[in-house]
Tab-separated table of C-alpha atoms and ligand atoms in Angstrom:
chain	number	residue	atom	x	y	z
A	19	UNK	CA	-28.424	-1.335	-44.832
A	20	UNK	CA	-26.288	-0.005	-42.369
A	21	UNK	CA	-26.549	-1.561	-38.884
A	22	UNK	CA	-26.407	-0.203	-35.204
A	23	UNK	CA	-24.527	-2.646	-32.418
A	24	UNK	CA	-25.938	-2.040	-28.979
A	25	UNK	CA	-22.957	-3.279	-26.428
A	26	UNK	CA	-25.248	-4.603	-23.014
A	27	UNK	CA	-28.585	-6.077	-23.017
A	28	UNK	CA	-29.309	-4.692	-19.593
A	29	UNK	CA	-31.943	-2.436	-19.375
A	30	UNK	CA	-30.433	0.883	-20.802
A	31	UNK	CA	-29.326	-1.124	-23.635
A	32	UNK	CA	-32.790	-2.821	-24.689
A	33	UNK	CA	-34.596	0.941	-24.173
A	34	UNK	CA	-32.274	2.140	-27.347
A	35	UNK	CA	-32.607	-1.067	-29.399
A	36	UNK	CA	-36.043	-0.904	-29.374
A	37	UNK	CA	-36.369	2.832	-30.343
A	38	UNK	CA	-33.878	1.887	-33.416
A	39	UNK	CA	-35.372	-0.976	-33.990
A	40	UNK	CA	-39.001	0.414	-34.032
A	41	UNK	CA	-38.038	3.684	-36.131
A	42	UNK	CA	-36.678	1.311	-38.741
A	43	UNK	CA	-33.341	0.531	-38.048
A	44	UNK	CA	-32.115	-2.955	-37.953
A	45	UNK	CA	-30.335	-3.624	-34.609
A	46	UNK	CA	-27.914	-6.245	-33.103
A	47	UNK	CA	-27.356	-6.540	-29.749
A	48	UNK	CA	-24.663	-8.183	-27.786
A	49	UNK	CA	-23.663	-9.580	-24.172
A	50	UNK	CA	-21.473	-11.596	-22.813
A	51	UNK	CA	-23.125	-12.719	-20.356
A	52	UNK	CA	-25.387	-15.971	-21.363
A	53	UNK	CA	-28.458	-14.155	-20.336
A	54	UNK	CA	-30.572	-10.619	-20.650
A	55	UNK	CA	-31.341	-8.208	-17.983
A	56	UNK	CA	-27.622	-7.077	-16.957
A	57	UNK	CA	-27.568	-6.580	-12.959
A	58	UNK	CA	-31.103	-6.420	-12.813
A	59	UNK	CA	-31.944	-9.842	-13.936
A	60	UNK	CA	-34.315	-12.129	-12.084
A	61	UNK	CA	-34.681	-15.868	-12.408
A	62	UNK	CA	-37.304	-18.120	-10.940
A	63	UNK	CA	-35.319	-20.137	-8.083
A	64	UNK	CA	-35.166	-24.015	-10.075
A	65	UNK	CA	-35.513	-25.491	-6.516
A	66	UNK	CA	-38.129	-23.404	-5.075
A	67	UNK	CA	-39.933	-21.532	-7.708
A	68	UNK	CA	-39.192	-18.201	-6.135
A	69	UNK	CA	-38.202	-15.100	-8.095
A	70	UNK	CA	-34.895	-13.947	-7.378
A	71	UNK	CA	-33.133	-11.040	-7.942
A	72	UNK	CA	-30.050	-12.219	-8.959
A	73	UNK	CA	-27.410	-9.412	-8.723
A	74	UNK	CA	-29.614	-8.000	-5.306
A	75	UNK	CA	-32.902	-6.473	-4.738
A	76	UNK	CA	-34.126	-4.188	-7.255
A	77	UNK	CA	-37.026	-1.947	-6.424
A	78	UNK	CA	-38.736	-0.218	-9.052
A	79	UNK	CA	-39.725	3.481	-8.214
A	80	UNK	CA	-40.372	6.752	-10.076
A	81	UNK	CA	-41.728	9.926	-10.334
A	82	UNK	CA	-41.883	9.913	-13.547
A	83	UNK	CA	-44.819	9.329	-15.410
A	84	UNK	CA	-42.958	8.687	-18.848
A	85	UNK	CA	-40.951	6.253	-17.523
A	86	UNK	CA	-43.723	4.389	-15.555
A	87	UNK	CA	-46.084	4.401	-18.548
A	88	UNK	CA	-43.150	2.935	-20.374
A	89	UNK	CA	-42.279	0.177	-18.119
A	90	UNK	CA	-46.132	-0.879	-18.212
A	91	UNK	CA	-45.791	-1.321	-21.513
A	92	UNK	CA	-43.594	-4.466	-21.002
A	93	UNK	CA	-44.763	-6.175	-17.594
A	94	UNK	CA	-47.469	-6.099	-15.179
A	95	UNK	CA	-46.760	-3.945	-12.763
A	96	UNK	CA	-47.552	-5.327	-9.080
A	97	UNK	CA	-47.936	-3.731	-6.237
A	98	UNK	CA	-44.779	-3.389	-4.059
A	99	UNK	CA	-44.069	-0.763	-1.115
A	100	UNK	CA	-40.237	-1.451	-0.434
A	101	UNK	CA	-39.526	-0.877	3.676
A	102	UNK	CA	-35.895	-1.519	4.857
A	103	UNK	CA	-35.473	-2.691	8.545
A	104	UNK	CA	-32.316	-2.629	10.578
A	105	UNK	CA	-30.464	-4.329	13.395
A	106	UNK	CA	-28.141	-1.991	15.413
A	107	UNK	CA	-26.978	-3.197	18.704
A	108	UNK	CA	-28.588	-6.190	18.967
A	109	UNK	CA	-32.076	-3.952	18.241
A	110	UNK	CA	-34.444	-3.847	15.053
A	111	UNK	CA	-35.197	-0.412	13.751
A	112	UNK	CA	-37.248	1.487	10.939
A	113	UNK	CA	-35.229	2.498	8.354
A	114	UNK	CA	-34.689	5.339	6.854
A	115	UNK	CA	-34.764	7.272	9.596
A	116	UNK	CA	-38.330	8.200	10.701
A	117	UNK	CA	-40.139	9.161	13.617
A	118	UNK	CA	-40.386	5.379	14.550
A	119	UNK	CA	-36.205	5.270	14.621
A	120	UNK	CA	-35.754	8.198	16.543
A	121	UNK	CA	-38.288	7.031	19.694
A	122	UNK	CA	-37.097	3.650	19.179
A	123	UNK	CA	-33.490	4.636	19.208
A	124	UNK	CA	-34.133	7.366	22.224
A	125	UNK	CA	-36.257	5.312	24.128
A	126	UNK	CA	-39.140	7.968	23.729
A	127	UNK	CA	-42.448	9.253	22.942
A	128	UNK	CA	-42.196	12.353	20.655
A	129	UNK	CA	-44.211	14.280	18.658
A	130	UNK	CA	-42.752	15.676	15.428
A	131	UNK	CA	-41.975	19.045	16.619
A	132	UNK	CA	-40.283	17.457	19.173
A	133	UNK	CA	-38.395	14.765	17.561
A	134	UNK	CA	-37.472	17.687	14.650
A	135	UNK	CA	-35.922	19.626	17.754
A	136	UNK	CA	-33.846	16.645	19.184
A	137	UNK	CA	-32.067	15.919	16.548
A	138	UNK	CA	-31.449	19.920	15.583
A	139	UNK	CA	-29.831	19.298	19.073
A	140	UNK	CA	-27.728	17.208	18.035
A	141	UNK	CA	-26.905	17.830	14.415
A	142	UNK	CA	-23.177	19.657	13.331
A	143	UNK	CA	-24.266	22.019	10.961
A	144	UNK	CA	-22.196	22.000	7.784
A	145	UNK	CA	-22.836	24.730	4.580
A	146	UNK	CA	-21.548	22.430	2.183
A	147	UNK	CA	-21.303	18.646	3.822
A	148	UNK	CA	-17.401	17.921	2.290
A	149	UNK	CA	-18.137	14.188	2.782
A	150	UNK	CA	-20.274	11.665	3.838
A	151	UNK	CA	-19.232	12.019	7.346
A	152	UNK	CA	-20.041	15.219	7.691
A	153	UNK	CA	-23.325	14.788	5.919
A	154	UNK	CA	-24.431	12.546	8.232
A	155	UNK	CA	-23.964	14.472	11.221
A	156	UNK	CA	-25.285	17.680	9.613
A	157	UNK	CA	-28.738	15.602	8.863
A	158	UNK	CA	-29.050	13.174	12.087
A	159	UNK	CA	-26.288	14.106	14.723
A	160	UNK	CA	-23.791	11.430	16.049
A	161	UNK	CA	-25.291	8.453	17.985
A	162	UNK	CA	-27.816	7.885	15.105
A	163	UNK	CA	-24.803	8.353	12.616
A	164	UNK	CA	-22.878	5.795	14.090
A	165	UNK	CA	-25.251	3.494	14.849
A	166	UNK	CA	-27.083	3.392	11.227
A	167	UNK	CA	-24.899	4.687	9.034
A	168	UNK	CA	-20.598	4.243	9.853
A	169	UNK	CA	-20.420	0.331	10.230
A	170	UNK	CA	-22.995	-0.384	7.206
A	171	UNK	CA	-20.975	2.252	4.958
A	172	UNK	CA	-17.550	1.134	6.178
A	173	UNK	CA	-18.389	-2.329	4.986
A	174	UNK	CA	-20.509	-1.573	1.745
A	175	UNK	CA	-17.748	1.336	0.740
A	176	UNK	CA	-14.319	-0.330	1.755
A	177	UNK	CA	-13.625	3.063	3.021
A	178	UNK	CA	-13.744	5.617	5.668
A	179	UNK	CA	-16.966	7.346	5.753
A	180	UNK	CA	-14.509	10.548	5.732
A	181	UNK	CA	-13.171	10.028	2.332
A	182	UNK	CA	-16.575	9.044	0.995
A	183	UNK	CA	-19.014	11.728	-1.066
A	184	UNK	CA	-21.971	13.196	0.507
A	185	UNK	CA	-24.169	12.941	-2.536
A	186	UNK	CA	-24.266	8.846	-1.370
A	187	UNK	CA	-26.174	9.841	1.989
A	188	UNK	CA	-28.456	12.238	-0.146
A	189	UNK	CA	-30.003	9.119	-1.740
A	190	UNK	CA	-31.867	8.364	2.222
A	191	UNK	CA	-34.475	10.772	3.653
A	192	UNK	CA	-34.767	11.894	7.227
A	193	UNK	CA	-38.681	12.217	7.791
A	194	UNK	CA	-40.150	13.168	11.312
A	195	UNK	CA	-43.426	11.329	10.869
A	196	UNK	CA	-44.136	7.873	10.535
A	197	UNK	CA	-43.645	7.509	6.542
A	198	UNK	CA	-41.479	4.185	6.916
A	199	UNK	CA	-41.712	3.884	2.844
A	200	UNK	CA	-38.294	3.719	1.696
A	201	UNK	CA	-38.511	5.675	-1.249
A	202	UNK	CA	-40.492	9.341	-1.557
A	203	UNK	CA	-41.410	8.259	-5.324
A	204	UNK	CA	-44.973	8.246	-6.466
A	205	UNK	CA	-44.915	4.693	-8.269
A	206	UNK	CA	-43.360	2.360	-6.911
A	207	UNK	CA	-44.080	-1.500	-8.111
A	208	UNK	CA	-42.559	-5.469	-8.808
A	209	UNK	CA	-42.704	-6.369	-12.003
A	210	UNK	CA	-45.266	-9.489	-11.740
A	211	UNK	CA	-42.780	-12.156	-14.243
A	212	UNK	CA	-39.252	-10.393	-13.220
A	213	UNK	CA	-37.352	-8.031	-14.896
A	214	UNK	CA	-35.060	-10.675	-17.147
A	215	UNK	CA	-39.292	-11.055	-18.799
A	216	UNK	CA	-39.742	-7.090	-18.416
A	217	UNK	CA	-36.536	-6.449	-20.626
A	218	UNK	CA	-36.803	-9.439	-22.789
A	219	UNK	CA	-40.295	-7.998	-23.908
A	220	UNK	CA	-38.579	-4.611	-24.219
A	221	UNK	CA	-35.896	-6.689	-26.553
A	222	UNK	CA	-38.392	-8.536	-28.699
A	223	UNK	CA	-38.683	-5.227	-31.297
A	224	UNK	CA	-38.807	-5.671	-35.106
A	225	UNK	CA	-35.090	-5.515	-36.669
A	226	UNK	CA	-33.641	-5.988	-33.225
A	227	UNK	CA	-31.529	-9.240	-33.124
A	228	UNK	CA	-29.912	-10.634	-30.134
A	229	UNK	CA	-26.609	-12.808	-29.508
A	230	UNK	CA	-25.801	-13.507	-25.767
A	231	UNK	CA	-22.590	-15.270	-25.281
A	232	UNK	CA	-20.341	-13.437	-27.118
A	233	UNK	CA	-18.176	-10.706	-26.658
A	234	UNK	CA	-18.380	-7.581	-28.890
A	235	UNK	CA	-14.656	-7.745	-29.143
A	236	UNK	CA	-15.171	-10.729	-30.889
A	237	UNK	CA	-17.392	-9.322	-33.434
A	238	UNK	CA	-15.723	-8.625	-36.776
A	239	UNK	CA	-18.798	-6.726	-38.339
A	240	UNK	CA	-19.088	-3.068	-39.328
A	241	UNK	CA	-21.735	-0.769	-37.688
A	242	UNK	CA	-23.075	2.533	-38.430
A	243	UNK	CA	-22.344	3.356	-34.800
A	244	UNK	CA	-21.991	1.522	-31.773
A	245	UNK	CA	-24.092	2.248	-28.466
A	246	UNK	CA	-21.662	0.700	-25.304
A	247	UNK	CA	-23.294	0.239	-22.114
A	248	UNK	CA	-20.167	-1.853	-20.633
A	249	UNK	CA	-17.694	-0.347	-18.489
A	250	UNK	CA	-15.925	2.819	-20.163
A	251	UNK	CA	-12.584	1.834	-19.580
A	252	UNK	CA	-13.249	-1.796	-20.496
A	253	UNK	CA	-13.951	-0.457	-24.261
A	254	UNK	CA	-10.420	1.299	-24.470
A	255	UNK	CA	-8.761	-1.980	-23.105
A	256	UNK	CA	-8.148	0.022	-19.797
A	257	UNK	CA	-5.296	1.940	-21.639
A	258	UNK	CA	-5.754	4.571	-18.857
A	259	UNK	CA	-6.167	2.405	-16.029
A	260	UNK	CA	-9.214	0.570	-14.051
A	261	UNK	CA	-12.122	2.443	-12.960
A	262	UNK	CA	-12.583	0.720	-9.479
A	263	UNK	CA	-16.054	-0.958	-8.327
A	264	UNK	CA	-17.487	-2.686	-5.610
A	265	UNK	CA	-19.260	-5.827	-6.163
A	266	UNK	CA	-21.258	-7.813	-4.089
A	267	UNK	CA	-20.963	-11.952	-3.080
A	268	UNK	CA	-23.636	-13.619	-1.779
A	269	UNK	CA	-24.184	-16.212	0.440
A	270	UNK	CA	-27.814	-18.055	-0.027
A	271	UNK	CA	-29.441	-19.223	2.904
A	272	UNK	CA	-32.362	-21.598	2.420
A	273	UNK	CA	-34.843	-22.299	5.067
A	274	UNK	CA	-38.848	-23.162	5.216
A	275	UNK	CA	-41.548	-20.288	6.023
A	276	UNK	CA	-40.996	-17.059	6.854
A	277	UNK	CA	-36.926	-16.388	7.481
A	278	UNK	CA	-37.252	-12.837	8.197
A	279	UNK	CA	-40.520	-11.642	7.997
A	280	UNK	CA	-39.835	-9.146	5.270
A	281	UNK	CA	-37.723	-7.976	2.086
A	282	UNK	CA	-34.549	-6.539	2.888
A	283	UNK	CA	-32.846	-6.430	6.462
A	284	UNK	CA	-29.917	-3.919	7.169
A	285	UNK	CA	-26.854	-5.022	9.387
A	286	UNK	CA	-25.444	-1.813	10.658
A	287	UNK	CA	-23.022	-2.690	13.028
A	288	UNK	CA	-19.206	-2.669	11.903
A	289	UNK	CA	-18.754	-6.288	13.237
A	290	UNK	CA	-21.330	-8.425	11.283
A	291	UNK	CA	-19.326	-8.881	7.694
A	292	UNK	CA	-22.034	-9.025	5.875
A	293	UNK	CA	-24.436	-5.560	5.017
A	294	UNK	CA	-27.902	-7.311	4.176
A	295	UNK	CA	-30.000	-10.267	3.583
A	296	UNK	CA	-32.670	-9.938	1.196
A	297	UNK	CA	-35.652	-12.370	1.498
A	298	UNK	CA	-36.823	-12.462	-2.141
A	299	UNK	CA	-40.131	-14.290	-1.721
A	300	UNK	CA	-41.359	-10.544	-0.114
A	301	UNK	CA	-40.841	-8.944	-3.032
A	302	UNK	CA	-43.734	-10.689	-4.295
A	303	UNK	CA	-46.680	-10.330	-1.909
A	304	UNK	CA	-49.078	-11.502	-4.571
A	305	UNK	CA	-47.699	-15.000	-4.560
A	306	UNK	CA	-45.288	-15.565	-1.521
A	307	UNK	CA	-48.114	-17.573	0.232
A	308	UNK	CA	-47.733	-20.357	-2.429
A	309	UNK	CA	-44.047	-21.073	-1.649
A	310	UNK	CA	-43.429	-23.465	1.444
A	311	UNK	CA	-39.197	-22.634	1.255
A	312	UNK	CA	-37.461	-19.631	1.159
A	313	UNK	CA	-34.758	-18.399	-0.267
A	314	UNK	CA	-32.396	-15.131	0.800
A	315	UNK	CA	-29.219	-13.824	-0.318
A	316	UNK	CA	-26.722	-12.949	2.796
A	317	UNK	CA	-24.921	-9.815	0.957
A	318	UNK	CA	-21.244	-9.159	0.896
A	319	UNK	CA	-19.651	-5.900	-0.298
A	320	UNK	CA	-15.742	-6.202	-1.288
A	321	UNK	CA	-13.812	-4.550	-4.210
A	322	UNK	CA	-13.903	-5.538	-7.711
A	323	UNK	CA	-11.509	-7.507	-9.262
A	324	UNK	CA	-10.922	-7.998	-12.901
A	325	UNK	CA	-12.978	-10.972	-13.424
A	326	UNK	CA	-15.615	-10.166	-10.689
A	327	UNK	CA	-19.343	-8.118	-12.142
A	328	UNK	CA	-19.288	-4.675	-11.486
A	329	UNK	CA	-21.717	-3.013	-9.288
A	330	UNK	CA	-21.325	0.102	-7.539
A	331	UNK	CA	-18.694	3.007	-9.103
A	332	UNK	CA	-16.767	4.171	-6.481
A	333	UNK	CA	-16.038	7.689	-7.436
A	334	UNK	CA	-13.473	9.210	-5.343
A	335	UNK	CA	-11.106	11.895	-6.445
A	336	UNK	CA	-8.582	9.322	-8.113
A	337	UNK	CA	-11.352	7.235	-10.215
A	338	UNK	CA	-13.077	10.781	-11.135
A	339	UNK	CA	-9.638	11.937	-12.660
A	340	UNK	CA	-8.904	8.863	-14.659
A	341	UNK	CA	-12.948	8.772	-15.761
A	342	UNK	CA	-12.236	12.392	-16.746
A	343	UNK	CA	-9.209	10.844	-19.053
A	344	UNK	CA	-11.793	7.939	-20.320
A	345	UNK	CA	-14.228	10.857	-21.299
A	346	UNK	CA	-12.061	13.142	-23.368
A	347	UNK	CA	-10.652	9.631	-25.016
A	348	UNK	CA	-14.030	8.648	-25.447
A	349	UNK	CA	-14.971	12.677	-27.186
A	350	UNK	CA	-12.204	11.984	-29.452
A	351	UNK	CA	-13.162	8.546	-30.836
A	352	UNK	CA	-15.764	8.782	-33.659
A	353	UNK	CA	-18.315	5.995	-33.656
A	354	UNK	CA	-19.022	5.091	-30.186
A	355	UNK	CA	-21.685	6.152	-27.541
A	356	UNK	CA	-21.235	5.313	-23.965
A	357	UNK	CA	-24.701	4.694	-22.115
A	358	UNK	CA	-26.042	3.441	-18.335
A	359	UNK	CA	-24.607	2.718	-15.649
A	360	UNK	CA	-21.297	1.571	-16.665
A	361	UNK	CA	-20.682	3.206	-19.815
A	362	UNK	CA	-20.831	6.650	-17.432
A	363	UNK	CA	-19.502	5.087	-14.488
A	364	UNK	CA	-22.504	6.490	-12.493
A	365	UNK	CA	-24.696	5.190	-9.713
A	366	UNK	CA	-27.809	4.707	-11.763
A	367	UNK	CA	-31.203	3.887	-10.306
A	368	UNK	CA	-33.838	1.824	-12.897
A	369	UNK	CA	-36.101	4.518	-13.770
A	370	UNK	CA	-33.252	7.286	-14.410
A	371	UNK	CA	-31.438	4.659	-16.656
A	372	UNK	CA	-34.707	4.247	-18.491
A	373	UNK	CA	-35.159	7.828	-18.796
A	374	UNK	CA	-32.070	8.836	-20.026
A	375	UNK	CA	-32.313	5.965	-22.606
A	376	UNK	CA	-35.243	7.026	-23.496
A	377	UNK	CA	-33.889	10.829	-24.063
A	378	UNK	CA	-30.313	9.211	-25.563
A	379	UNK	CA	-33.042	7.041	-28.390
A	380	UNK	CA	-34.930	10.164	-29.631
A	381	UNK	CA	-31.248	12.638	-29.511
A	382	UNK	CA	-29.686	9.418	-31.618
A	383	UNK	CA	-33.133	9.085	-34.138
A	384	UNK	CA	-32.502	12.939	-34.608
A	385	UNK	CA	-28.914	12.585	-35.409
A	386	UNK	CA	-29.046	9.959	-37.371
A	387	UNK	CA	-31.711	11.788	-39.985
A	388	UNK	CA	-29.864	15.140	-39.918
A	389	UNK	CA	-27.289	13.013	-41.109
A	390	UNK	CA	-24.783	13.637	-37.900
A	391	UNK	CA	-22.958	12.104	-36.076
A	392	UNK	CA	-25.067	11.045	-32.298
A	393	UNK	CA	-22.507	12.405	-29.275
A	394	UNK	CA	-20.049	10.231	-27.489
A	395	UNK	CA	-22.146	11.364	-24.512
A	396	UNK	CA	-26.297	11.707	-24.020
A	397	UNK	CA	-25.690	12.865	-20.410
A	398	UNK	CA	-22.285	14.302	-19.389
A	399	UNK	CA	-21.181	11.560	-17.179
A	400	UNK	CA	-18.408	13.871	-15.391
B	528	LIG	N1	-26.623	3.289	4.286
B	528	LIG	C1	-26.203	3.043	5.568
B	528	LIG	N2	-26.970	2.247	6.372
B	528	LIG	C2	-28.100	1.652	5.923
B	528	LIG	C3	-28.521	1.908	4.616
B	528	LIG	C4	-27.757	2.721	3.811
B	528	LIG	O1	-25.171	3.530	5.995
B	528	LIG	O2	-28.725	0.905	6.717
B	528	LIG	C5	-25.777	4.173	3.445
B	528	LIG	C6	-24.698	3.385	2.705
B	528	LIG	O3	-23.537	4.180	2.607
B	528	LIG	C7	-25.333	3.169	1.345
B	528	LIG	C8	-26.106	4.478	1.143
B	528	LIG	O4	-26.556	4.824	2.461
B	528	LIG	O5	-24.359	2.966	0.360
B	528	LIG	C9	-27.268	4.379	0.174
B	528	LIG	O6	-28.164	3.374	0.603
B	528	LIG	P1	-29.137	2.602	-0.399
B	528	LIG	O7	-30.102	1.825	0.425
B	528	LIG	O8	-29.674	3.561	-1.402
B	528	LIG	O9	-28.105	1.601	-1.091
B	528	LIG	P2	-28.328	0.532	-2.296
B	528	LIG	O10	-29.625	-0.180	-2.062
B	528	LIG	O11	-28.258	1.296	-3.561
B	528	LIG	O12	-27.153	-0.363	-2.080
């Protein structure tokens, strides 16, 4: 019986092997790393009890009611409204930027109206925004641009917020009302056990089989077809060159009650080094009470190197021309599927990965009954 090899057993990669492995098809998947989950694994803190997000907060929110059905399937979903604060100046502030921000910032008491016609004072119109810079200044004007926005991108991006895409800024609404919700999305939740026990339920499918530890390099078996959700270039040995990442350090602080008094806190300014700390005991209102410590991750931004865990794709003109190589390599090489956040070198949040899994499991179920061959591509990743 021919077999399917699913490269990853982050989340993208446990959606498909449980579609193949529920229609009937029997399923191995691999990862090198000694544990499920990819970068959105969790692990109850051994010291504390705590569950962290290991690679950095992960906040589930959709709009789409597939997807959200789909991840209740697998976990209890708790309820979770993510809100971001920032320090600017030696001030805390609302994030993103709300009516709150913009009387804090100006020292004032407007309306919306009023606030909507401040910043129009202040904004630089732009058609079409030809990089984050210009974005910024086109949406909030300079002073809030600078404070918010230049030192916290500087540091996350390794780069001038000049050479940076717009689409990156597009990701954070400006809202003149006091909606302080970070994300617009109509579900939002925590899974209650983690997501390393959301995906590992996803996993545990009939005819799906699971080896952590090893390498797929290092497998010598034959598949029917192999679905890679590792880095693109990785899979071609980087014969065209790296596709560059950021990663992320992180520095845990431990302490006893409260550290910070909520989830995530931004550091905006170009002089702190570090962009966040994430408190992970608020990601679980339902329990924090019980736990005496604390435990936060002090987050670091610096550019990937070859042993280091890719995060963030930095796609700038020269990675989006050698990605462009990787996909007409990857067109041309029969066998192979490239999926998620790596495999398309894309900034991928949890509910669009699960999505276009889910869309990449029913095109591949199709395929494989006409008797063709499933694309090198679900989604064009260019
Ligand atoms: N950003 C910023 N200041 C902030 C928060 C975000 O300049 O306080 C910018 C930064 O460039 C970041 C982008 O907005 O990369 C998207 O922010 P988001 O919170 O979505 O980043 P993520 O949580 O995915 O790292």
């Amino acid at each position: 019986m021919a077999r399917y090899c699913i490269v990853g057993a982050g989340l993208s990669g446990a959606v498909v092997a449980r579609a193949l492995g529920e229609a009937g098809h029997d399923v191995l998947v691999v990862d090198e790393r000694g544990g499920i989950g990819g970068n959105c694994a969790t692990l109850r803190d051994p010291q504390t009890g705590i569950m962290t997000h290991l690679y950095g907060p992960h906040i589930f929110h959709t709009s789409d009611e597939k997807v959200w059905a789909y991840v209740q399937r697998f976990c209890a979903m708790m309820p979770y409204a993510h809100r971001v604060q920032a320090v600017a100046r030696g001030h805390v502030f609302s994030l993103p930027v709300n009516l709150l921000t913009i009387n804090q910032f100006f020292g004032l008491a407007l309306n919306p109206a009023e606030a909507q016609a401040l910043i129009a004072s202040k904004t630089i119109p732009q058609e079409a925004p030809r990089h984050f810079e210009e974005q910024a200044l086109s949406m909030i004007g300079r002073e809030l641009y600078e404070a918010f926005f230049e030192g916290y991108t500087r540091k996350q991006w390794g780069l001038d917020p000049t050479e940076l895409p717009a689409a990156i800024l597009k990701r954070l609404p400006l809202r003149f009302n006091y909606d302080d919700s970070y994300f617009s999305h109509r579900f939002q939740g925590m899974p209650r056990d983690g997501y390393t026990e959301m995906i590992a339920s996803i996993l545990d499918a009939p005819r799906v089989e699971l080896r952590l530890g090893e390498s797929f390099e290092s497998l010598g078996d034959d598949f029917a077809h192999v679905i890679y959700s590792g880095p693109i270039d990785r899979y071609f040995n980087y014969r065209l060159g790296r596709l560059n990442y950021r990663t992320l350090e992180f520095q845990v602080l431990r302490s006893r009650g409260d550290f910070q008094g909520t989830a995530v806190l931004n550091y905006c300014d170009a002089d702190v080094p570090f962009t966040r700390v994430t408190e992970h005991k608020h990601f679980a209102p339902w329990e924090k009470e019980r736990f005496d410590e604390t435990i936060c991750y002090r987050e670091y931004s610096r550019d990937c190197r070859p042993r280091d865990v890719p995060y963030y794709p930095i796609r700038l003109a020269k990675e989006q021309k050698t990605l462009n190589e990787y996909i007409a390599l990857a067109r041309s090489t029969p066998g192979v599927s490239f999926l998620g956040r790596l495999g398309s070198y894309r900034y991928l949040d949890m509910d669009v990965a699960i999505a276009e899994a889910l869309a990449a499991s029913e095109q591949m179920l199709e395929m494989i009954a006409a008797g063709a061959a499933p694309p090198s591509f679900f989604v064009d990743p260019g």
